[in-house]
mmCIF file of C-alpha atoms in Angstrom:
data_model
loop_
_atom_site.group_PDB
_atom_site.id
_atom_site.type_symbol
_atom_site.label_atom_id
_atom_site.label_comp_id
_atom_site.label_asym_id
_atom_site.label_seq_id
_atom_site.Cartn_x
_atom_site.Cartn_y
_atom_site.Cartn_z
ATOM 1 C CA MET A 1 -6.155 2.598 -14.401
ATOM 2 C CA ASN A 2 -4.154 -0.657 -14.380
ATOM 3 C CA CYS A 3 -4.969 -4.056 -15.880
ATOM 4 C CA PRO A 4 -6.004 -6.667 -13.225
ATOM 5 C CA PRO A 5 -3.211 -9.493 -12.902
ATOM 6 C CA LEU A 6 -3.491 -11.895 -15.591
ATOM 7 C CA ILE A 7 -1.302 -14.825 -13.972
ATOM 8 C CA LEU A 8 -1.348 -16.422 -10.180
ATOM 9 C CA ARG A 9 2.085 -18.108 -9.233
ATOM 10 C CA LEU A 10 1.665 -20.644 -6.498
ATOM 11 C CA ASP A 11 4.820 -22.355 -5.375
ATOM 12 C CA ILE A 12 4.452 -25.428 -3.064
ATOM 13 C CA ALA A 13 7.108 -27.132 -1.618
ATOM 14 C CA LYS A 14 7.013 -30.096 0.903
ATOM 15 C CA ALA A 15 9.626 -31.120 2.964
ATOM 16 C CA GLU A 16 8.971 -34.997 1.707
ATOM 17 C CA HIS A 17 9.398 -33.928 -1.828
ATOM 18 C CA PRO A 18 12.784 -33.064 -2.768
ATOM 19 C CA ARG A 19 10.956 -30.365 -5.973
ATOM 20 C CA HIS A 20 8.814 -27.943 -5.334
ATOM 21 C CA THR A 21 5.631 -27.748 -7.356
ATOM 22 C CA VAL A 22 4.730 -24.758 -9.276
ATOM 23 C CA PHE A 23 1.436 -23.907 -10.506
ATOM 24 C CA TRP A 24 0.910 -21.005 -12.946
ATOM 25 C CA LEU A 25 -2.727 -20.276 -13.045
ATOM 26 C CA PRO A 26 -4.647 -18.043 -15.304
ATOM 27 C CA ILE A 27 -6.552 -15.771 -13.177
ATOM 28 C CA PHE A 28 -7.535 -13.583 -16.185
ATOM 29 C CA LEU A 29 -10.172 -16.561 -16.769
ATOM 30 C CA ALA A 30 -11.487 -15.656 -13.393
ATOM 31 C CA TRP A 31 -11.868 -12.026 -14.295
ATOM 32 C CA ILE A 32 -13.749 -12.493 -17.563
ATOM 33 C CA ILE A 33 -16.114 -14.961 -15.646
ATOM 34 C CA LEU A 34 -16.675 -12.034 -13.117
ATOM 35 C CA ALA A 35 -17.246 -9.888 -15.885
ATOM 36 C CA ALA A 36 -20.122 -12.034 -17.558
ATOM 37 C CA ILE A 37 -21.547 -12.434 -14.161
ATOM 38 C CA PHE A 38 -21.796 -9.043 -13.784
ATOM 39 C CA ILE A 39 -23.471 -8.003 -17.218
ATOM 40 C CA ALA A 40 -25.773 -11.211 -16.510
ATOM 41 C CA LEU A 41 -26.764 -9.581 -13.012
ATOM 42 C CA SER A 42 -26.823 -6.244 -14.148
ATOM 43 C CA PRO A 43 -30.530 -5.796 -14.208
ATOM 44 C CA LEU A 44 -30.958 -6.743 -10.696
ATOM 45 C CA ILE A 45 -27.758 -4.460 -9.810
ATOM 46 C CA ILE A 46 -30.331 -1.650 -11.256
ATOM 47 C CA LEU A 47 -33.037 -2.694 -9.644
ATOM 48 C CA ALA A 48 -31.178 -2.853 -6.411
ATOM 49 C CA THR A 49 -30.039 0.548 -6.388
ATOM 50 C CA LEU A 50 -33.499 1.922 -7.306
ATOM 51 C CA VAL A 51 -34.715 -0.259 -3.934
ATOM 52 C CA ALA A 52 -31.837 1.013 -2.066
ATOM 53 C CA ALA A 53 -31.867 4.807 -3.550
ATOM 54 C CA PRO A 54 -34.865 6.140 -0.900
ATOM 55 C CA PHE A 55 -32.922 4.708 2.479
ATOM 56 C CA GLY A 56 -29.316 6.255 0.977
ATOM 57 C CA TRP A 57 -27.809 2.989 0.166
ATOM 58 C CA ALA A 58 -27.916 3.897 -3.745
ATOM 59 C CA LYS A 59 -24.110 5.337 -3.716
ATOM 60 C CA THR A 60 -22.694 2.045 -1.981
ATOM 61 C CA VAL A 61 -24.505 -0.369 -4.401
ATOM 62 C CA ILE A 62 -23.477 1.985 -7.521
ATOM 63 C CA LEU A 63 -19.929 2.377 -6.308
ATOM 64 C CA PHE A 64 -18.937 -1.049 -5.042
ATOM 65 C CA ILE A 65 -18.278 -2.788 -7.973
ATOM 66 C CA PRO A 66 -15.883 -0.031 -9.636
ATOM 67 C CA LEU A 67 -14.358 -0.152 -6.261
ATOM 68 C CA VAL A 68 -13.854 -3.801 -6.326
ATOM 69 C CA CYS A 69 -12.455 -3.710 -9.595
ATOM 70 C CA ASN A 70 -10.025 -0.901 -8.812
ATOM 71 C CA VAL A 71 -8.992 -3.226 -5.738
ATOM 72 C CA ILE A 72 -8.597 -5.893 -8.277
ATOM 73 C CA CYS A 73 -6.330 -4.199 -10.786
ATOM 74 C CA HIS A 74 -4.141 -3.010 -8.019
ATOM 75 C CA LEU A 75 -3.032 -6.730 -7.026
ATOM 76 C CA HIS A 76 0.099 -6.843 -9.096
ATOM 77 C CA GLY A 77 3.216 -7.181 -7.498
ATOM 78 C CA MET A 78 1.403 -8.625 -4.192
ATOM 79 C CA GLU A 79 3.215 -11.691 -2.617
ATOM 80 C CA ILE A 80 2.818 -13.750 0.394
ATOM 81 C CA ASN A 81 5.245 -16.137 1.417
ATOM 82 C CA ILE A 82 4.647 -18.665 4.279
ATOM 83 C CA GLU A 83 7.192 -21.035 5.421
ATOM 84 C CA LYS A 84 5.981 -23.583 8.210
ATOM 85 C CA LYS A 85 8.305 -26.169 9.380
ATOM 86 C CA ASP A 86 7.731 -29.056 6.633
ATOM 87 C CA SER A 87 6.168 -26.720 3.920
ATOM 88 C CA VAL A 88 6.575 -23.681 2.276
ATOM 89 C CA ILE A 89 4.013 -21.776 0.202
ATOM 90 C CA PHE A 90 4.311 -18.969 -2.104
ATOM 91 C CA ILE A 91 1.671 -16.737 -3.870
ATOM 92 C CA SER A 92 2.145 -13.990 -6.714
ATOM 93 C CA PHE A 93 -0.089 -12.280 -8.335
ATOM 94 C CA LYS A 94 1.861 -10.955 -11.798
ATOM 95 C CA MET B 1 22.284 32.209 4.060
ATOM 96 C CA SER B 2 24.496 30.104 2.337
ATOM 97 C CA ASP B 3 28.234 30.879 1.898
ATOM 98 C CA ASN B 4 28.022 31.918 -1.683
ATOM 99 C CA GLN B 5 25.188 34.253 -0.942
ATOM 100 C CA LYS B 6 27.073 35.904 1.628
ATOM 101 C CA ARG B 7 30.109 36.150 -0.528
ATOM 102 C CA VAL B 8 28.125 38.179 -3.385
ATOM 103 C CA LEU B 9 26.482 40.635 -0.475
ATOM 104 C CA ASP B 10 30.044 40.941 0.659
ATOM 105 C CA MET B 11 31.359 41.418 -2.899
ATOM 106 C CA LEU B 12 28.365 44.322 -2.793
ATOM 107 C CA ALA B 13 28.878 45.955 0.337
ATOM 108 C CA GLU B 14 32.666 46.345 -0.643
ATOM 109 C CA GLY B 15 31.450 47.827 -4.022
ATOM 110 C CA LYS B 16 33.172 45.365 -6.114
ATOM 111 C CA ILE B 17 29.959 44.539 -7.879
ATOM 112 C CA SER B 18 26.899 46.471 -8.715
ATOM 113 C CA ALA B 19 23.440 46.020 -7.053
ATOM 114 C CA ALA B 20 22.290 44.761 -10.850
ATOM 115 C CA GLU B 21 25.220 42.043 -10.838
ATOM 116 C CA ALA B 22 24.691 41.257 -7.389
ATOM 117 C CA GLN B 23 20.862 40.450 -8.266
ATOM 118 C CA LYS B 24 22.075 38.470 -11.092
ATOM 119 C CA LEU B 25 24.487 36.407 -9.081
ATOM 120 C CA LEU B 26 21.798 35.449 -6.369
ATOM 121 C CA GLY B 27 19.507 34.558 -8.922
ATOM 122 C CA ALA B 28 21.818 32.019 -10.364
ATOM 123 C CA ILE B 29 22.817 30.582 -6.833
ATOM 124 C CA GLY B 30 19.124 30.034 -6.045
ATOM 125 C CA PRO B 31 17.177 30.189 -2.734
ATOM 126 C CA GLU B 32 19.328 27.290 -1.412
ATOM 127 C CA GLY B 33 22.577 28.865 -2.534
ATOM 128 C CA ASP B 34 25.376 26.134 -2.818
ATOM 129 C CA GLU B 35 23.206 23.311 -1.272
ATOM 130 C CA PRO B 36 22.878 20.746 -3.715
ATOM 131 C CA LYS B 37 19.406 19.708 -4.436
ATOM 132 C CA SER B 38 18.314 16.693 -3.607
ATOM 133 C CA ALA B 39 16.390 14.308 -5.785
ATOM 134 C CA PRO B 40 12.732 13.998 -4.405
ATOM 135 C CA PRO B 41 12.228 11.106 -2.453
ATOM 136 C CA ARG B 42 10.478 8.039 -4.219
ATOM 137 C CA SER B 43 7.193 7.406 -3.515
ATOM 138 C CA PRO B 44 6.995 3.949 -1.684
ATOM 139 C CA LYS B 45 6.130 1.271 -3.914
ATOM 140 C CA TYR B 46 5.152 -1.761 -1.645
ATOM 141 C CA LEU B 47 4.761 -2.403 2.263
ATOM 142 C CA ARG B 48 6.014 -5.348 3.664
ATOM 143 C CA VAL B 49 5.458 -7.013 6.829
ATOM 144 C CA VAL B 50 7.949 -10.215 7.735
ATOM 145 C CA ILE B 51 7.162 -12.046 10.480
ATOM 146 C CA GLN B 52 9.929 -14.704 11.335
ATOM 147 C CA PRO B 53 11.169 -16.475 15.288
ATOM 148 C CA ASN B 54 12.809 -14.312 17.255
ATOM 149 C CA PRO B 55 16.608 -14.621 17.405
ATOM 150 C CA ASP B 56 16.835 -14.326 20.944
ATOM 151 C CA VAL B 57 14.763 -17.228 21.907
ATOM 152 C CA PRO B 58 15.958 -20.688 21.389
ATOM 153 C CA GLU B 59 14.986 -21.845 17.883
ATOM 154 C CA ASN B 60 11.191 -23.407 17.754
ATOM 155 C CA GLU B 61 10.645 -25.169 14.516
ATOM 156 C CA ASP B 62 6.809 -24.431 15.419
ATOM 157 C CA VAL B 63 7.001 -20.925 14.664
ATOM 158 C CA LYS B 64 6.312 -19.854 11.041
ATOM 159 C CA ARG B 65 7.773 -17.223 8.892
ATOM 160 C CA VAL B 66 5.370 -14.889 6.882
ATOM 161 C CA ASN B 67 6.649 -12.628 4.559
ATOM 162 C CA VAL B 68 4.138 -10.049 2.691
ATOM 163 C CA ARG B 69 4.554 -7.641 0.088
ATOM 164 C CA VAL B 70 1.594 -5.410 -0.294
ATOM 165 C CA PRO B 71 1.378 -2.780 -3.386
ATOM 166 C CA VAL B 72 0.695 0.582 -1.667
ATOM 167 C CA ALA B 73 -1.952 1.426 -4.819
ATOM 168 C CA LEU B 74 -3.544 -1.620 -3.323
ATOM 169 C CA ILE B 75 -3.769 0.048 0.005
ATOM 170 C CA ARG B 76 -4.627 3.078 -1.726
ATOM 171 C CA ALA B 77 -7.823 1.225 -3.550
ATOM 172 C CA GLY B 78 -8.953 -0.231 -0.381
ATOM 173 C CA ILE B 79 -9.420 3.075 1.484
ATOM 174 C CA LYS B 80 -11.389 4.151 -1.010
ATOM 175 C CA PHE B 81 -13.702 1.720 0.284
ATOM 176 C CA THR B 82 -14.573 3.914 3.253
ATOM 177 C CA SER B 83 -16.457 6.506 0.873
ATOM 178 C CA LEU B 84 -19.077 3.646 0.497
ATOM 179 C CA ILE B 85 -20.188 3.994 4.382
ATOM 180 C CA PRO B 86 -23.524 5.472 4.642
ATOM 181 C CA ALA B 87 -23.713 8.041 7.019
ATOM 182 C CA GLU B 88 -25.613 6.091 9.641
ATOM 183 C CA ALA B 89 -23.399 3.110 9.062
ATOM 184 C CA SER B 90 -20.264 5.222 9.921
ATOM 185 C CA GLU B 91 -21.622 6.639 12.962
ATOM 186 C CA GLN B 92 -21.488 2.824 14.263
ATOM 187 C CA VAL B 93 -17.951 2.389 13.135
ATOM 188 C CA ASN B 94 -17.248 5.472 14.996
ATOM 189 C CA GLU B 95 -18.910 4.395 18.099
ATOM 190 C CA ALA B 96 -17.003 0.629 17.745
ATOM 191 C CA LEU B 97 -13.724 2.532 17.146
ATOM 192 C CA LYS B 98 -14.499 4.827 20.267
ATOM 193 C CA GLU B 99 -14.813 2.048 22.631
ATOM 194 C CA LYS B 100 -11.425 0.230 21.349
ATOM 195 C CA GLY B 101 -9.963 3.791 22.462
ATOM 196 C CA ILE B 102 -9.569 5.020 19.075
ATOM 197 C CA ASP B 103 -11.257 8.400 18.578
ATOM 198 C CA PHE B 104 -11.214 8.637 14.909
ATOM 199 C CA ASP B 105 -14.172 10.025 12.342
ATOM 200 C CA VAL B 106 -13.768 7.419 9.386
ATOM 201 C CA ARG B 107 -15.683 10.399 7.505
ATOM 202 C CA ASN B 108 -12.725 12.745 8.042
ATOM 203 C CA LEU B 109 -10.589 10.251 5.893
ATOM 204 C CA LYS B 110 -9.916 11.678 2.566
ATOM 205 C CA PRO B 111 -7.560 10.564 -0.459
ATOM 206 C CA GLU B 112 -5.437 13.628 -0.138
ATOM 207 C CA ASP B 113 -4.943 12.665 3.606
ATOM 208 C CA LEU B 114 -3.418 9.257 2.362
ATOM 209 C CA GLU B 115 -1.468 10.722 -0.108
ATOM 210 C CA GLU B 116 0.416 12.724 2.665
ATOM 211 C CA LEU B 117 0.202 9.404 4.867
ATOM 212 C CA ILE B 118 1.633 7.428 1.965
ATOM 213 C CA ALA B 119 4.529 9.786 1.437
ATOM 214 C CA ALA B 120 5.313 9.807 4.998
ATOM 215 C CA LEU B 121 5.541 6.128 5.320
ATOM 216 C CA HIS B 122 8.599 6.364 3.503
ATOM 217 C CA ASP B 123 10.522 6.041 6.730
ATOM 218 C CA LEU B 124 8.519 3.928 8.507
ATOM 219 C CA GLU B 125 9.967 0.790 9.965
ATOM 220 C CA VAL B 126 8.318 -0.849 12.947
ATOM 221 C CA ASP B 127 9.872 -3.854 14.856
ATOM 222 C CA VAL B 128 8.272 -5.855 17.596
ATOM 223 C CA GLN B 129 9.727 -8.523 19.405
ATOM 224 C CA ASN B 130 6.829 -10.516 20.864
ATOM 225 C CA GLY B 131 8.133 -13.710 22.532
ATOM 226 C CA GLN B 132 8.754 -16.124 19.800
ATOM 227 C CA GLU B 133 8.463 -14.022 16.835
ATOM 228 C CA LYS B 134 9.666 -10.764 15.641
ATOM 229 C CA VAL B 135 7.837 -8.436 13.334
ATOM 230 C CA HIS B 136 9.173 -6.293 10.718
ATOM 231 C CA VAL B 137 7.133 -3.761 9.113
ATOM 232 C CA TYR B 138 8.725 -1.486 6.453
ATOM 233 C CA VAL B 139 8.228 0.170 3.215
ATOM 234 C CA GLU B 140 10.227 -0.085 -0.051
#
């Protein structure tokens, strides 16, 4: 399994500014916070699984978070570049 | 049948070589004969969607240019969400798709089929020109 992207690069260029602004955001902090929230809510998740089991939703509850983690871990290399008339935005997951 | 294989069989027919020698030579040539073995096609890594102003239309400054690169691994991971759809919900999804004219059962979507689809994407290239925009979808 890949590790999740650690840095989010955000480039913003506006027509009125000659230089574009580059942000290097440490999104690994967001993953740490999400992990902490998940650990804190894990008793509720277990309870939700037990409640949902008779209705056939247990698999959904159990597998949802690992699948979300799988998606997050494969964000590496994703890039979005939007150029408008007077601005350019570039987002890249590294 | 390749030229080399034919030559070996001709030599065998003319008695220039024995059957054992012919078998050795045919084994050395291989099943495809002298056809060069091409390298296996690389698995596509990214899906790109490029939207840009239609070059056939006079320049329109309001049209955005969009360039999105999506890792194919991300698409694989996203498809796995279909396994979460419970049976009752998948029936509703199938009905909604049928109303749109898409006769497809989401429960039939399996990871093995996805790998075949991704391998076939290697040659995918879609070009759509719609009024002021041109959309280009391809895989790299």
